[in-house]
């Protein structure tokens, strides 16, 4: 794998040798049988994701990006190899790892208000006071306090996606997984939510892993971008932009670090003859 972008001194500092990664993928493969034929989607995938890190996953359609994300979320079990969370194997969903899906329209319960959608995952496990406190904080962090009593159909697409993120935040996750979270939104709303995600990650310190088909989004959000390629797929490249943690939709996207990383990803995904 290759790191590109800033000079070595400007890249994120190396993880101490004795530090345990938040997530570790060890020689993972995924296969299934269709009409009597065995098909392998991922083979020999290995990578580490550190605490407080934002990692993007890109690749052509059908390379297994969502499959890998489902493995990280414990939704899918690998056919070979394993996934570790804080150094311990896991193969089923846990509260530490929460997934936010692209289809916010289907994910929200239309008969529940914003507040009650956000409280869904904790209302049977915590006291009423604890639920109220967590929901209030999540609504404030996602700028939804004034919409707490609205129903989903009364909200824009961007606000509905904020409700999904707030519902994840009340679980107090250590890892947030996002599957094309802003792909269905208009450009201005997408940019706003990208900045919201960066702000929330700084405020909470959770690890973020996200899938996107948007090369610009991958570079803007991620500390590192992993490229899946091949059939069966593996991690064929790693791109580190070296961008500072404080980012701006205009200045960051015009910086040499951004344009270099973007070009590297584009060449990897589309090839010189695109």
Short mmCIF file of C-alpha atoms in Angstrom, two decimals:
data_model
loop_
_atom_site.label_atom_id
_atom_site.label_comp_id
_atom_site.label_asym_id
_atom_site.label_seq_id
_atom_site.Cartn_x
_atom_site.Cartn_y
_atom_site.Cartn_z
CA UNK A 1 0.00 0.00 0.00
CA UNK A 2 1.17 3.55 -0.68
CA UNK A 3 0.92 6.75 1.30
CA UNK A 4 0.82 9.98 -0.69
CA UNK A 5 0.27 13.64 -0.05
CA UNK A 6 2.24 15.77 2.35
CA UNK A 7 5.91 15.31 3.21
CA UNK A 8 6.51 12.71 5.88
CA UNK A 9 6.79 15.30 8.66
CA UNK A 10 3.28 16.58 7.89
CA UNK A 11 1.60 13.18 7.94
CA UNK A 12 -0.34 11.99 10.99
CA UNK A 13 2.01 10.70 13.66
CA UNK A 14 2.60 6.96 13.69
CA UNK A 15 0.68 4.93 16.23
CA UNK A 16 2.84 3.75 19.17
CA UNK A 17 3.92 0.15 18.68
CA UNK A 18 2.13 -1.02 21.81
CA UNK A 19 -1.16 0.81 21.13
CA UNK A 20 -4.13 -1.42 20.37
CA UNK A 21 -6.07 -0.39 17.23
CA UNK A 22 -9.73 0.43 17.69
CA UNK A 23 -10.54 -1.95 14.82
CA UNK A 24 -8.34 -4.57 13.19
CA UNK A 25 -9.14 -6.65 10.12
CA UNK A 26 -7.00 -9.78 9.95
CA UNK A 27 -6.73 -11.65 6.65
CA UNK A 28 -10.50 -11.56 6.15
CA UNK A 29 -12.34 -13.28 3.33
CA UNK A 30 -16.04 -13.42 2.49
CA UNK A 31 -17.56 -16.06 0.21
CA UNK A 32 -21.06 -17.31 -0.48
CA UNK A 33 -22.76 -19.80 -2.78
CA UNK A 34 -25.09 -18.72 -5.59
CA UNK A 35 -26.84 -21.39 -7.69
CA UNK A 36 -24.35 -23.96 -6.57
CA UNK A 37 -21.31 -21.85 -7.41
CA UNK A 38 -18.97 -20.44 -4.77
CA UNK A 39 -18.28 -16.72 -5.12
CA UNK A 40 -15.60 -14.87 -3.15
CA UNK A 41 -16.17 -11.14 -2.57
CA UNK A 42 -13.23 -10.27 -0.30
CA UNK A 43 -10.01 -12.20 0.12
CA UNK A 44 -7.02 -11.58 2.36
CA UNK A 45 -8.16 -8.14 3.54
CA UNK A 46 -6.08 -6.75 6.39
CA UNK A 47 -6.01 -3.24 7.85
CA UNK A 48 -5.94 -1.37 11.15
CA UNK A 49 -8.04 1.61 12.21
CA UNK A 50 -6.82 3.66 15.13
CA UNK A 51 -8.73 5.43 17.87
CA UNK A 52 -9.96 8.92 16.93
CA UNK A 53 -9.27 8.22 13.25
CA UNK A 54 -11.49 8.91 10.25
CA UNK A 55 -11.03 6.34 7.49
CA UNK A 56 -12.74 6.37 4.10
CA UNK A 57 -13.32 3.33 1.91
CA UNK A 58 -13.64 3.75 -1.85
CA UNK A 59 -13.72 1.38 -4.80
CA UNK A 60 -15.61 0.65 -7.97
CA UNK A 61 -19.16 -0.69 -7.70
CA UNK A 62 -19.29 -4.31 -6.64
CA UNK A 63 -15.88 -4.46 -4.99
CA UNK A 64 -17.30 -5.24 -1.56
CA UNK A 65 -17.23 -1.90 0.25
CA UNK A 66 -20.54 -2.45 2.03
CA UNK A 67 -19.55 -6.04 2.75
CA UNK A 68 -16.44 -4.78 4.54
CA UNK A 69 -18.45 -2.20 6.47
CA UNK A 70 -20.93 -4.88 7.55
CA UNK A 71 -18.02 -6.98 8.80
CA UNK A 72 -16.78 -4.04 10.87
CA UNK A 73 -20.26 -3.61 12.32
CA UNK A 74 -20.65 -7.27 13.25
CA UNK A 75 -23.61 -7.55 10.88
CA UNK A 76 -21.79 -10.09 8.72
CA UNK A 77 -19.42 -12.85 9.76
CA UNK A 78 -16.26 -13.47 7.72
CA UNK A 79 -15.73 -16.77 5.93
CA UNK A 80 -12.09 -16.63 6.98
CA UNK A 81 -9.92 -14.44 9.17
CA UNK A 82 -11.38 -12.21 11.85
CA UNK A 83 -12.30 -8.73 13.10
CA UNK A 84 -11.00 -7.33 16.39
CA UNK A 85 -12.49 -4.47 18.39
CA UNK A 86 -10.07 -3.03 20.96
CA UNK A 87 -8.00 -6.18 20.59
CA UNK A 88 -10.89 -8.60 21.17
CA UNK A 89 -12.57 -10.70 18.47
CA UNK A 90 -16.21 -9.93 17.72
CA UNK A 91 -18.67 -11.14 15.09
CA UNK A 92 -22.02 -9.67 16.10
CA UNK A 93 -23.42 -6.15 16.59
CA UNK A 94 -22.32 -4.35 19.77
CA UNK A 95 -23.28 -1.01 21.27
CA UNK A 96 -19.75 0.31 20.82
CA UNK A 97 -20.13 0.18 17.04
CA UNK A 98 -23.10 1.91 15.40
CA UNK A 99 -23.95 2.02 11.70
CA UNK A 100 -25.68 4.95 9.96
CA UNK A 101 -27.21 3.93 6.65
CA UNK A 102 -27.79 5.97 3.50
CA UNK A 103 -31.55 5.41 3.33
CA UNK A 104 -32.59 7.78 6.09
CA UNK A 105 -36.16 7.81 4.74
CA UNK A 106 -36.65 4.13 5.55
CA UNK A 107 -34.58 4.17 8.75
CA UNK A 108 -36.81 6.63 10.63
CA UNK A 109 -40.18 5.63 12.07
CA UNK A 110 -42.72 8.02 10.50
CA UNK A 111 -45.15 7.96 13.45
CA UNK A 112 -42.46 8.93 15.98
CA UNK A 113 -41.29 12.48 16.57
CA UNK A 114 -37.63 13.40 16.14
CA UNK A 115 -37.12 13.05 19.91
CA UNK A 116 -38.70 9.60 20.01
CA UNK A 117 -36.79 8.43 16.94
CA UNK A 118 -33.55 9.50 18.57
CA UNK A 119 -34.39 7.75 21.85
CA UNK A 120 -35.31 4.45 20.17
CA UNK A 121 -32.12 2.57 21.02
CA UNK A 122 -31.93 3.51 24.69
CA UNK A 123 -35.47 4.03 25.97
CA UNK A 124 -35.88 0.50 27.33
CA UNK A 125 -32.45 0.34 28.94
CA UNK A 126 -32.01 3.64 30.75
CA UNK A 127 -34.06 5.67 33.21
CA UNK A 128 -36.34 8.36 31.87
CA UNK A 129 -34.01 11.06 33.18
CA UNK A 130 -30.98 9.44 31.53
CA UNK A 131 -32.83 9.11 28.23
CA UNK A 132 -33.91 12.75 28.35
CA UNK A 133 -30.37 13.91 29.10
CA UNK A 134 -28.76 11.88 26.31
CA UNK A 135 -31.40 12.84 23.75
CA UNK A 136 -31.17 16.53 24.64
CA UNK A 137 -27.40 16.47 24.19
CA UNK A 138 -27.64 14.59 20.88
CA UNK A 139 -30.25 16.99 19.53
CA UNK A 140 -28.12 19.97 20.53
CA UNK A 141 -25.01 18.50 18.90
CA UNK A 142 -26.88 17.89 15.64
CA UNK A 143 -28.73 21.24 15.68
CA UNK A 144 -32.14 19.60 15.99
CA UNK A 145 -33.33 20.98 19.32
CA UNK A 146 -35.97 23.19 17.69
CA UNK A 147 -37.27 20.20 15.69
CA UNK A 148 -37.58 17.77 18.59
CA UNK A 149 -41.36 17.44 18.22
CA UNK A 150 -41.48 17.32 14.42
CA UNK A 151 -42.31 14.17 12.49
CA UNK A 152 -39.83 12.88 9.89
CA UNK A 153 -41.99 13.87 6.93
CA UNK A 154 -41.84 17.48 8.10
CA UNK A 155 -38.03 17.54 7.75
CA UNK A 156 -35.71 17.99 4.80
CA UNK A 157 -33.49 15.11 3.70
CA UNK A 158 -30.48 16.65 5.43
CA UNK A 159 -32.38 17.04 8.69
CA UNK A 160 -33.63 13.46 8.49
CA UNK A 161 -30.04 12.28 8.14
CA UNK A 162 -29.14 14.39 11.18
CA UNK A 163 -31.82 12.49 13.11
CA UNK A 164 -30.09 9.23 12.16
CA UNK A 165 -26.77 10.60 13.37
CA UNK A 166 -28.36 11.84 16.61
CA UNK A 167 -29.87 8.39 17.15
CA UNK A 168 -26.36 6.96 16.83
CA UNK A 169 -24.88 9.55 19.21
CA UNK A 170 -27.24 8.68 22.08
CA UNK A 171 -25.70 5.20 22.08
CA UNK A 172 -22.36 6.88 22.92
CA UNK A 173 -20.51 4.78 20.33
CA UNK A 174 -16.78 4.34 20.09
CA UNK A 175 -17.03 3.63 16.36
CA UNK A 176 -19.41 5.22 13.87
CA UNK A 177 -19.83 3.41 10.54
CA UNK A 178 -21.45 5.29 7.66
CA UNK A 179 -22.58 3.75 4.38
CA UNK A 180 -22.79 6.49 1.73
CA UNK A 181 -24.36 8.76 4.37
CA UNK A 182 -24.67 11.89 2.23
CA UNK A 183 -24.94 10.40 -1.25
CA UNK A 184 -28.64 11.18 -1.75
CA UNK A 185 -28.38 14.82 -0.66
CA UNK A 186 -27.87 17.99 -2.67
CA UNK A 187 -24.37 19.49 -2.81
CA UNK A 188 -24.92 22.29 -0.27
CA UNK A 189 -26.59 20.02 2.28
CA UNK A 190 -23.88 17.41 1.80
CA UNK A 191 -21.14 19.98 2.46
CA UNK A 192 -22.88 21.14 5.64
CA UNK A 193 -23.24 17.60 6.96
CA UNK A 194 -19.62 16.81 6.10
CA UNK A 195 -18.54 19.69 8.32
CA UNK A 196 -21.01 18.59 11.00
CA UNK A 197 -19.46 15.12 10.99
CA UNK A 198 -15.94 16.52 11.38
CA UNK A 199 -17.12 18.72 14.25
CA UNK A 200 -18.90 15.86 16.01
CA UNK A 201 -15.85 13.63 15.66
CA UNK A 202 -13.65 16.29 17.27
CA UNK A 203 -16.16 16.80 20.08
CA UNK A 204 -16.69 13.12 20.88
CA UNK A 205 -13.48 11.41 19.76
CA UNK A 206 -15.25 8.43 18.19
CA UNK A 207 -13.62 6.55 15.32
CA UNK A 208 -15.30 6.98 11.93
CA UNK A 209 -15.27 4.59 8.98
CA UNK A 210 -17.31 5.61 5.95
CA UNK A 211 -18.01 4.46 2.40
CA UNK A 212 -18.33 6.92 -0.44
CA UNK A 213 -18.27 6.98 -4.23
CA UNK A 214 -17.28 10.66 -4.12
CA UNK A 215 -13.48 11.05 -4.34
CA UNK A 216 -13.64 14.68 -3.15
CA UNK A 217 -15.69 13.66 -0.11
CA UNK A 218 -13.26 10.86 0.70
CA UNK A 219 -10.27 13.21 0.72
CA UNK A 220 -12.07 16.01 2.55
CA UNK A 221 -13.33 13.85 5.43
CA UNK A 222 -10.73 11.14 5.90
CA UNK A 223 -7.35 10.96 7.58
CA UNK A 224 -6.73 7.92 5.38
CA UNK A 225 -8.55 6.48 2.39
CA UNK A 226 -8.46 2.75 1.66
CA UNK A 227 -9.03 1.68 -1.94
CA UNK A 228 -10.65 -1.69 -2.57
CA UNK A 229 -9.90 -3.32 -5.88
CA UNK A 230 -9.59 -6.62 -7.67
CA UNK A 231 -11.88 -9.63 -7.86
CA UNK A 232 -12.02 -10.91 -5.20
CA UNK A 233 -11.26 -7.55 -3.64
CA UNK A 234 -8.45 -6.51 -1.37
CA UNK A 235 -7.01 -3.22 -0.14
CA UNK A 236 -4.90 -2.19 -3.13
CA UNK A 237 -3.89 1.26 -1.96
CA UNK A 238 -3.88 3.58 1.03
CA UNK A 239 -3.86 7.34 0.55
CA UNK A 240 -2.96 9.80 3.32
CA UNK A 241 -3.52 13.43 2.42
CA UNK A 242 -1.82 15.02 5.44
CA UNK A 243 -4.60 17.64 5.65
CA UNK A 244 -4.92 19.45 9.00
CA UNK A 245 -7.79 18.43 11.26
CA UNK A 246 -9.44 21.86 10.88
CA UNK A 247 -10.87 21.92 7.36
CA UNK A 248 -12.81 24.38 5.23
CA UNK A 249 -14.95 23.62 2.21
CA UNK A 250 -13.25 26.29 0.10
CA UNK A 251 -9.65 26.62 1.28
CA UNK A 252 -9.08 22.92 1.97
CA UNK A 253 -10.36 21.85 -1.43
CA UNK A 254 -8.01 24.31 -3.14
CA UNK A 255 -4.90 23.21 -1.21
CA UNK A 256 -2.10 21.27 -2.95
CA UNK A 257 -2.44 18.45 -0.41
CA UNK A 258 -6.10 18.00 -1.32
CA UNK A 259 -5.59 18.12 -5.08
CA UNK A 260 -2.63 15.71 -4.94
CA UNK A 261 -4.58 13.15 -2.90
CA UNK A 262 -7.64 13.58 -5.11
CA UNK A 263 -5.62 12.96 -8.27
CA UNK A 264 -3.99 9.87 -6.76
CA UNK A 265 -7.38 8.38 -5.85
CA UNK A 266 -8.87 9.25 -9.23
CA UNK A 267 -5.98 7.61 -11.08
CA UNK A 268 -6.32 4.49 -8.92
CA UNK A 269 -10.07 4.22 -9.42
CA UNK A 270 -10.46 5.25 -13.03
CA UNK A 271 -7.03 4.70 -14.55
CA UNK A 272 -4.97 6.89 -16.81
CA UNK A 273 -7.27 6.32 -19.78
CA UNK A 274 -10.52 7.46 -18.20
#
